[in-house]
Each structure stands twice: as C-alpha cells, then as structure tokens.
Tab-separated table of C-alpha atoms and ligand atoms in Angstrom:
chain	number	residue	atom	x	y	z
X	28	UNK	CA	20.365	-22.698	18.343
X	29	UNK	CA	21.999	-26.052	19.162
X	30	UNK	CA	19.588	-28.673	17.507
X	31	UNK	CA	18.081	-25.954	15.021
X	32	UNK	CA	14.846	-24.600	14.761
X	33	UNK	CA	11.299	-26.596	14.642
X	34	UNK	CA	9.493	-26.812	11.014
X	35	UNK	CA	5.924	-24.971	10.596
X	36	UNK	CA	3.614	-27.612	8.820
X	37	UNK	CA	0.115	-27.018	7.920
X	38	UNK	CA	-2.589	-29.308	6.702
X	39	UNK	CA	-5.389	-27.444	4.537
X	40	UNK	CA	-8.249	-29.083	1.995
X	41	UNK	CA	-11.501	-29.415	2.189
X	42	UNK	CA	-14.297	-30.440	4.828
X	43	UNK	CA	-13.712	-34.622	6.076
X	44	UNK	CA	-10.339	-34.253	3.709
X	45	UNK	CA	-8.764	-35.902	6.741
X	46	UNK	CA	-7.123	-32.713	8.535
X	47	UNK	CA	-7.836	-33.065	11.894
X	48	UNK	CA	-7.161	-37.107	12.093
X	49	UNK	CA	-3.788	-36.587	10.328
X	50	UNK	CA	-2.503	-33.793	12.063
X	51	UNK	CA	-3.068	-35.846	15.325
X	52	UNK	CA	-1.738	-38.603	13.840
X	53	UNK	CA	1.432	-36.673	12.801
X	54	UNK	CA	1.807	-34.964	16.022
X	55	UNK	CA	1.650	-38.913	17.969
X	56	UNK	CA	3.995	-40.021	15.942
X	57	UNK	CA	7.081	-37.525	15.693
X	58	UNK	CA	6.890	-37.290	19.548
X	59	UNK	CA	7.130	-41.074	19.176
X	60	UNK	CA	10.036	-41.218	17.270
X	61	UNK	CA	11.452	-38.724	19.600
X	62	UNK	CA	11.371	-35.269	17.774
X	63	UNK	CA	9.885	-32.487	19.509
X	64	UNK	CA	6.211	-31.489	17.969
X	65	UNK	CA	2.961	-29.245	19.320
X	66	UNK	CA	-0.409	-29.718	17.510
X	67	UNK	CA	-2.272	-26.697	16.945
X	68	UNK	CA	-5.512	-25.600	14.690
X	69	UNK	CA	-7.423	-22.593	13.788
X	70	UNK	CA	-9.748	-21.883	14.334
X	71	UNK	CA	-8.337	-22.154	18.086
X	72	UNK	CA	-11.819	-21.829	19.594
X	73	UNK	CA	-10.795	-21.798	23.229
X	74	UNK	CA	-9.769	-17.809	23.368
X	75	UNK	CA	-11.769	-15.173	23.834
X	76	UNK	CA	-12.069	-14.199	19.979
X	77	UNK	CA	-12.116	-17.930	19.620
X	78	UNK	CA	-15.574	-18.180	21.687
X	79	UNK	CA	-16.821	-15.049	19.273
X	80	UNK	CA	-16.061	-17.290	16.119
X	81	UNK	CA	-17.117	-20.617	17.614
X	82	UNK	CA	-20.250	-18.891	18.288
X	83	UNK	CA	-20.271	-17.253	14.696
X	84	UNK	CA	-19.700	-20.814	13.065
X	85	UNK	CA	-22.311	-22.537	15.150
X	86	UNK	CA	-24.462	-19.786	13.633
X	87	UNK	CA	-25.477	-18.721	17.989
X	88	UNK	CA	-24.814	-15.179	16.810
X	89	UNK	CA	-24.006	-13.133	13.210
X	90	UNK	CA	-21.067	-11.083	12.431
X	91	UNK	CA	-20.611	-8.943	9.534
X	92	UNK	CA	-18.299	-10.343	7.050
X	93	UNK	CA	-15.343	-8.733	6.953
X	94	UNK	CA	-15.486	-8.611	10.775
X	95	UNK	CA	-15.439	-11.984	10.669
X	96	UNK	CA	-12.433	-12.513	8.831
X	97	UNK	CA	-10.377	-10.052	11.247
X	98	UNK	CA	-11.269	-12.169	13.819
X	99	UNK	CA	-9.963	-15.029	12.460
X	100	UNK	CA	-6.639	-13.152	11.471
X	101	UNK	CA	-6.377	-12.281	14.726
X	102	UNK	CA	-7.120	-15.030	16.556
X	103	UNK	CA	-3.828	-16.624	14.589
X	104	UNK	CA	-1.848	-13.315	15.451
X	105	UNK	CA	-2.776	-13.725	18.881
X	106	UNK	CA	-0.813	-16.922	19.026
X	107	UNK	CA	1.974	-15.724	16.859
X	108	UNK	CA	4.723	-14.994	19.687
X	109	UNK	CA	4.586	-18.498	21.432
X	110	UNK	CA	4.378	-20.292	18.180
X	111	UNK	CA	7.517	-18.485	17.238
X	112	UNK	CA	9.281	-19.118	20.944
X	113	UNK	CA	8.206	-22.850	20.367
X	114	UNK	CA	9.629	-23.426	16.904
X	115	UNK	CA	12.847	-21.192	18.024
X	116	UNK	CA	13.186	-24.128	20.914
X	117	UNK	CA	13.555	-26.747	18.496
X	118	UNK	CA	9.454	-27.686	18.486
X	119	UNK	CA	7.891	-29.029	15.278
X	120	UNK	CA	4.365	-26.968	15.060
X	121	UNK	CA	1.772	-29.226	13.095
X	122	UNK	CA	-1.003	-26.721	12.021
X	123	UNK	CA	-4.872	-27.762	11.607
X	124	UNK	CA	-5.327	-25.115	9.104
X	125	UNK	CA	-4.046	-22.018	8.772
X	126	UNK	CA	-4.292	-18.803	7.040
X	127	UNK	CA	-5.380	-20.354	3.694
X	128	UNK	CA	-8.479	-21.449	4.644
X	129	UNK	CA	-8.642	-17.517	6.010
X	130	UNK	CA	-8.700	-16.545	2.509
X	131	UNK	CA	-10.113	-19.084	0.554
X	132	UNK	CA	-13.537	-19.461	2.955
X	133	UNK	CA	-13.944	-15.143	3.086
X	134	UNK	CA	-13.104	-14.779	-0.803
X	135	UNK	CA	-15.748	-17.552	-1.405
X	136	UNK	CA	-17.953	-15.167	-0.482
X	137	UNK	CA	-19.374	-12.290	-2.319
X	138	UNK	CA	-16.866	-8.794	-2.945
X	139	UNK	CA	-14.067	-9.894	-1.575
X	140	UNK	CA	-10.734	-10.357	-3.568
X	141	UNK	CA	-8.017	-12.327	-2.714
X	142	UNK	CA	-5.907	-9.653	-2.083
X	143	UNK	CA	-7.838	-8.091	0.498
X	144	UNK	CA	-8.088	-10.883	2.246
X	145	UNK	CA	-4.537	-12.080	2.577
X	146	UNK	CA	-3.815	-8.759	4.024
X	147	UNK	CA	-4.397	-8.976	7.571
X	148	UNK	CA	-2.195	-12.058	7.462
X	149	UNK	CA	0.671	-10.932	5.878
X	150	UNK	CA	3.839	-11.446	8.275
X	151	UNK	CA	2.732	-14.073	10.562
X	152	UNK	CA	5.590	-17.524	10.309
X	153	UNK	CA	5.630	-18.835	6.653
X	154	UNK	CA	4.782	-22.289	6.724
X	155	UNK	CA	8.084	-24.487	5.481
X	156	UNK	CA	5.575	-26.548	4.575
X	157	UNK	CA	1.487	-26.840	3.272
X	158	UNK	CA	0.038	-30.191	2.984
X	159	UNK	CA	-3.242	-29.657	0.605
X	160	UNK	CA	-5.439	-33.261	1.651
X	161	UNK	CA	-7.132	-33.768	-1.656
X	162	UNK	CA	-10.522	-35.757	-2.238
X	163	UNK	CA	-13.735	-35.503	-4.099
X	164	UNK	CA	-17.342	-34.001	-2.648
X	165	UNK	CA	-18.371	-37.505	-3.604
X	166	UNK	CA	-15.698	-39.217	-1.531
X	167	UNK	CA	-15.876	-36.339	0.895
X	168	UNK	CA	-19.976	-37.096	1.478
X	169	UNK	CA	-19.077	-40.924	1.927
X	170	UNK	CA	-17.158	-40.080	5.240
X	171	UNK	CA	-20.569	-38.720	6.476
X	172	UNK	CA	-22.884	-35.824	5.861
X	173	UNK	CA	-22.158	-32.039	6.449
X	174	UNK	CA	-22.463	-30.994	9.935
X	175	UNK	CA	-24.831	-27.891	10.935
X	176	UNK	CA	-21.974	-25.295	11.036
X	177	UNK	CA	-21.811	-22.254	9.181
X	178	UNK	CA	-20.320	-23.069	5.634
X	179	UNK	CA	-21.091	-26.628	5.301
X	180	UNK	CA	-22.727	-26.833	1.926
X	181	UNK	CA	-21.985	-27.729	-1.415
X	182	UNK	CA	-22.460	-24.650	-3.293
X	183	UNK	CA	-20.168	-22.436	-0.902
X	184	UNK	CA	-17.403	-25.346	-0.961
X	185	UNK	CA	-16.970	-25.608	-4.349
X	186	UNK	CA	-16.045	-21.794	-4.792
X	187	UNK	CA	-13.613	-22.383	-1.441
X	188	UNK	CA	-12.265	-25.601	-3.236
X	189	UNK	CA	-11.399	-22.786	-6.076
X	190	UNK	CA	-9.861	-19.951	-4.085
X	191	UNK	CA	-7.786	-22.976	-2.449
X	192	UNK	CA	-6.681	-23.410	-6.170
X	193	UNK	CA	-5.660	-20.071	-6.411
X	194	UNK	CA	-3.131	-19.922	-3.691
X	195	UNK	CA	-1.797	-23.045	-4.696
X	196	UNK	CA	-0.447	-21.152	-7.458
X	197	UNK	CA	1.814	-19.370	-5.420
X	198	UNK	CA	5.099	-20.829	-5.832
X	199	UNK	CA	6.662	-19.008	-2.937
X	200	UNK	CA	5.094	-21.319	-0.998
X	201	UNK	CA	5.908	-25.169	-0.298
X	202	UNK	CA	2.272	-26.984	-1.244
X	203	UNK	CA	2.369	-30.255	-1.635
X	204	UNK	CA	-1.283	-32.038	-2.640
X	205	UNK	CA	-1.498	-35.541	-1.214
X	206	UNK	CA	-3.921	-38.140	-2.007
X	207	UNK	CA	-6.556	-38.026	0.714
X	208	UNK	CA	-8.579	-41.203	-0.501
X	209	UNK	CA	-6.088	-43.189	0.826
X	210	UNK	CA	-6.353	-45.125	3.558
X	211	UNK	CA	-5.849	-43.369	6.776
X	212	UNK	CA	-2.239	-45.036	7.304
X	213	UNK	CA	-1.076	-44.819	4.007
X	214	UNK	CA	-1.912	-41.386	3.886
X	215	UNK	CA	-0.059	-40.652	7.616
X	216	UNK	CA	3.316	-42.418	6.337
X	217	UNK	CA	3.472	-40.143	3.181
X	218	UNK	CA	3.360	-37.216	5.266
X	219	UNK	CA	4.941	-38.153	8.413
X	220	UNK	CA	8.331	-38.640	5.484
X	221	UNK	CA	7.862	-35.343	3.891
X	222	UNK	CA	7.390	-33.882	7.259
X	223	UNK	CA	10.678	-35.304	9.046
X	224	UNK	CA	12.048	-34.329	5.044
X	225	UNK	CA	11.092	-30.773	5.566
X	226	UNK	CA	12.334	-30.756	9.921
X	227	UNK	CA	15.562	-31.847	8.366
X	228	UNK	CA	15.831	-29.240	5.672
X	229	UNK	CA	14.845	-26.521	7.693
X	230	UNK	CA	16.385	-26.333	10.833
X	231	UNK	CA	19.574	-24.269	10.109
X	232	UNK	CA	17.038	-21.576	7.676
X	233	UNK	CA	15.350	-18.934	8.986
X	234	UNK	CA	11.700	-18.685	9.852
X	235	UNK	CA	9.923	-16.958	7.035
X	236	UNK	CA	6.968	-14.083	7.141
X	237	UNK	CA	3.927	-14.944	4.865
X	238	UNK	CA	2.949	-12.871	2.073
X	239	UNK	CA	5.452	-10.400	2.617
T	12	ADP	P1	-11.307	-32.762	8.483
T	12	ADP	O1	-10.611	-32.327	9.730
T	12	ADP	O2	-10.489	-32.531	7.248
T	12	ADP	O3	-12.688	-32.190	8.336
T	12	ADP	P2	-11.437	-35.357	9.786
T	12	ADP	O4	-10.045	-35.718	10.101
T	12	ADP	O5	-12.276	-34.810	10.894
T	12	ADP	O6	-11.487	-34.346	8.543
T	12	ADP	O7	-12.118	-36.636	9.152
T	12	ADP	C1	-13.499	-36.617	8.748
T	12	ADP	C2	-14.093	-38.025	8.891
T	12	ADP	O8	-13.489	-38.898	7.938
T	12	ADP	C3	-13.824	-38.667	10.253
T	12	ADP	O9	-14.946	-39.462	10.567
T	12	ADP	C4	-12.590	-39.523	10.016
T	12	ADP	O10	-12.528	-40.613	10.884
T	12	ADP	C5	-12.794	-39.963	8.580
T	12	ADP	N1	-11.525	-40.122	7.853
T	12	ADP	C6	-10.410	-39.362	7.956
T	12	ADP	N2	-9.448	-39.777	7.120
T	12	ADP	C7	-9.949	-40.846	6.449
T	12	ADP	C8	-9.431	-41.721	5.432
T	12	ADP	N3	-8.197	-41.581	4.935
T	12	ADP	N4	-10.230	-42.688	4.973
T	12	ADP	C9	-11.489	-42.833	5.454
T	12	ADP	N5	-12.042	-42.057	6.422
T	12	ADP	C10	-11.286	-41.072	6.905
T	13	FDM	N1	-12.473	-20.947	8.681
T	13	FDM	C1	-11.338	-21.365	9.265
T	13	FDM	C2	-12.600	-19.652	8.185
T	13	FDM	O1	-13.652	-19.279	7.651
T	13	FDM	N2	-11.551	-18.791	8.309
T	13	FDM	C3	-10.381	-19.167	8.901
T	13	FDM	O2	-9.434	-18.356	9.010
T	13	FDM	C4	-10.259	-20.510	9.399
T	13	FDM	C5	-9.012	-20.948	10.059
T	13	FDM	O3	-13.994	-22.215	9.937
T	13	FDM	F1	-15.599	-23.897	7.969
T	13	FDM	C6	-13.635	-21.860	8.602
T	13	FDM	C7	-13.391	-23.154	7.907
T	13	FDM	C8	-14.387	-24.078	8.575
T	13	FDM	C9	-14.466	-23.567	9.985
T	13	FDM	O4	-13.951	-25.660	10.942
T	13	FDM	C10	-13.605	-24.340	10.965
T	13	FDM	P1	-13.057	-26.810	11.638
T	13	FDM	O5	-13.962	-28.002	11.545
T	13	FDM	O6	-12.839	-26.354	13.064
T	13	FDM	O7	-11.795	-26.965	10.875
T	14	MG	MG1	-11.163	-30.917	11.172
C-alpha cells in the first residue's frame, strides 16, 4: 500500500460536547492540508435501517429495546466494507460517534450489561484512535437546551456519561479525553495534532477488529 493506510478516528462524549462541529471541522481541515479524509457519523440516518432509527429517535414510532440496539449495530456493519476499502486507499475516516455510544446509551437503560451490548459490535475496524469531548451538564445546557429526541434528558445522560466511563477503562483502546470547554478553535488544533499524530503512526499497522 504505497502511502499506507488511512487512520479510524472517532469523536464520542456527551450531547452539545462539540462532536458534530469538530468532526467537520477536522474533516475541512486535513483535506486542506492535503491528506485524504471522509466524514462519517452514526447514527447514519440516510439508510434504510437508518430511516427505522431516525424514526425511533424522533420518537414517530417505538421499538423494543434490544431491537433497537441491533439496529444500530447494524446500521455500522452495514457500512463496514467501504469504510474498510476507504481507509485501505489511504483515506482518513473521521467518525461522529461510533460504537461506544452503542453501548453506553442501551446499557443506560434498564437489564442490560455491558457485555451484552458490546457483542453485536465486536469485529467491526478498531478505532486507532477515540477522542472523548469532555464538558459539564452545566456547560453542556449553556450551549442550548435539550432537543425533543429520544434520550435527551438529564437523568438518562448521567447514567450514559457513566457507562462512557466504563469503556474508557479499557486500555486496549486509544481514548484520549480533551477539554471540550474550550473554545471551538482551540479545541480543533488539539485534535487536528493528535489526529495527523495518530495518521502518521498508523499507516504501516494493520487495521484492528474491536472487542475481539
Ligand atoms: P454534539 O454533536 O456533540 O451534540 P455540536 O457540535 O452539535 O455537539 O454542538 C452543540 C452546540 O454547541 C452547537 O450550537 C455548537 O455550535 C456549539 N458548540 C460546539 N462547540 C463549542 C465550543 N467549543 N464552545 C461553544 N459552543 C460550542
Ligand atoms: N445512539 C447513537 C444510540 O443510542 N446508539 C448508537 O449506536 C448510536 C450511534 O442516538 F442520542 C444515540 C445517541 C443519540 C442519538 O444523536 C444520535 P446524534 O445527535 O445524531 O448524534
Ligand atoms: Mg452531533
């Protein structure tokens, strides 16, 4: 693979953490300064199981919980075979979450164990790298109020914010927690250097397989 392979980066943390505006903002600017990068996010609503969940979290229709969370497996293993053609060509994939918030939203809710629900993502492409946006409720209700989508209250977050402290632990994985009360281009320089860090380090090492 002349050139290597392309880096899997994901950005997880907490509702308003800053996910969506920095994984843009990381995309913009490694195609700026010439590397090759995709933006991508799950849930990727524009599928057919991605119209069943966008329905689900807009609360137009109910599906049984563990359902649910099959749906959003597979709606990331139904984009598993061009995400790993695109990073074998050399292409950067920035990730708007990702299988953690998989876990840490369905074990937030009642009977369910972690365990069972990393399971139906074990084996897709280990992220080289997780970017956990950390910030307060307080500073996250400052950036406006909660939206009307399924899981956007207080109560429910705090046990997510907790699950996303248990995977954390894993130190299989790359996390790295950054500071998301910073300003919006502070914060994008700190990761756009531990992102071209991490492109660098990985692209002679083989793609990994999560939770396996
Ligand atoms: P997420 O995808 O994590 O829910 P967004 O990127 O959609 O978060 O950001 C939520 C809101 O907060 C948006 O209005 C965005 O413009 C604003 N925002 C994002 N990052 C910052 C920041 N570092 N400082 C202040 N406001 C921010
Ligand atoms: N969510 C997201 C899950 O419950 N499971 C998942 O696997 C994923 C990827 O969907 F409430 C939840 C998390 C959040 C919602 O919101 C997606 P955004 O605003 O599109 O990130
Ligand atoms: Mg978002």
């Amino acid at each position: 693979m002349a050139g290597g392979r392309g880096a899997l980066i994901v950005l997880e943390g907490m509702d308003r953490a800053g996910k969506s505006t920095q994984s843009r903002r990381l995309v913009q600017a490694l195609q700026a300064a010439g590397h090759r990068a995709d933006l991508l996010r799950f849930p990727e609503r524009t599928t057919e199981i991605g119209q069943l969940i966008g329905a689900y979290l807009a609360r137009e229709r109910e599906l049984e919980d563990h359902a649910v969370h099959l749906l959003f497996s597979a709606n990331r293993w139904e984009h598993v075979t061009s995400m790993k053609e695109k990073l074998h060509q050399g292409i950067t994939l920035v990730v708007d979450r990702y299988a953690f918030s998989g876990v840490a939203f369905t074990s937030a809710k009642e009977n369910f164990c972690l365990e069972w629900c990393k399971q139906p993502d074990a084996g897709l492409p280990k992220p080289d790298l997780i970017l956990f946006l950390q910030l307060s409720p307080e500073e996250a209700a400052a950036r406006g109020n909660f939206g009307r989508e399924r899981y956007e209250n207080g109560p429910f977050q705090k046990k997510v914010l907790q699950s996303f402290h248990h995977l954390m632990n894993e130190k299989t994985l790359n996390w790295k927690t950054m500071d998301a009360s910073k300003s919006i281009e502070d914060l994008h320089r700190e990761i756009k250097t531990v992102a071209e860090k991490t492109m660098q380090e990985v692209k002679d090492k083989p793609l990994g397989e999560l939770w396996k």
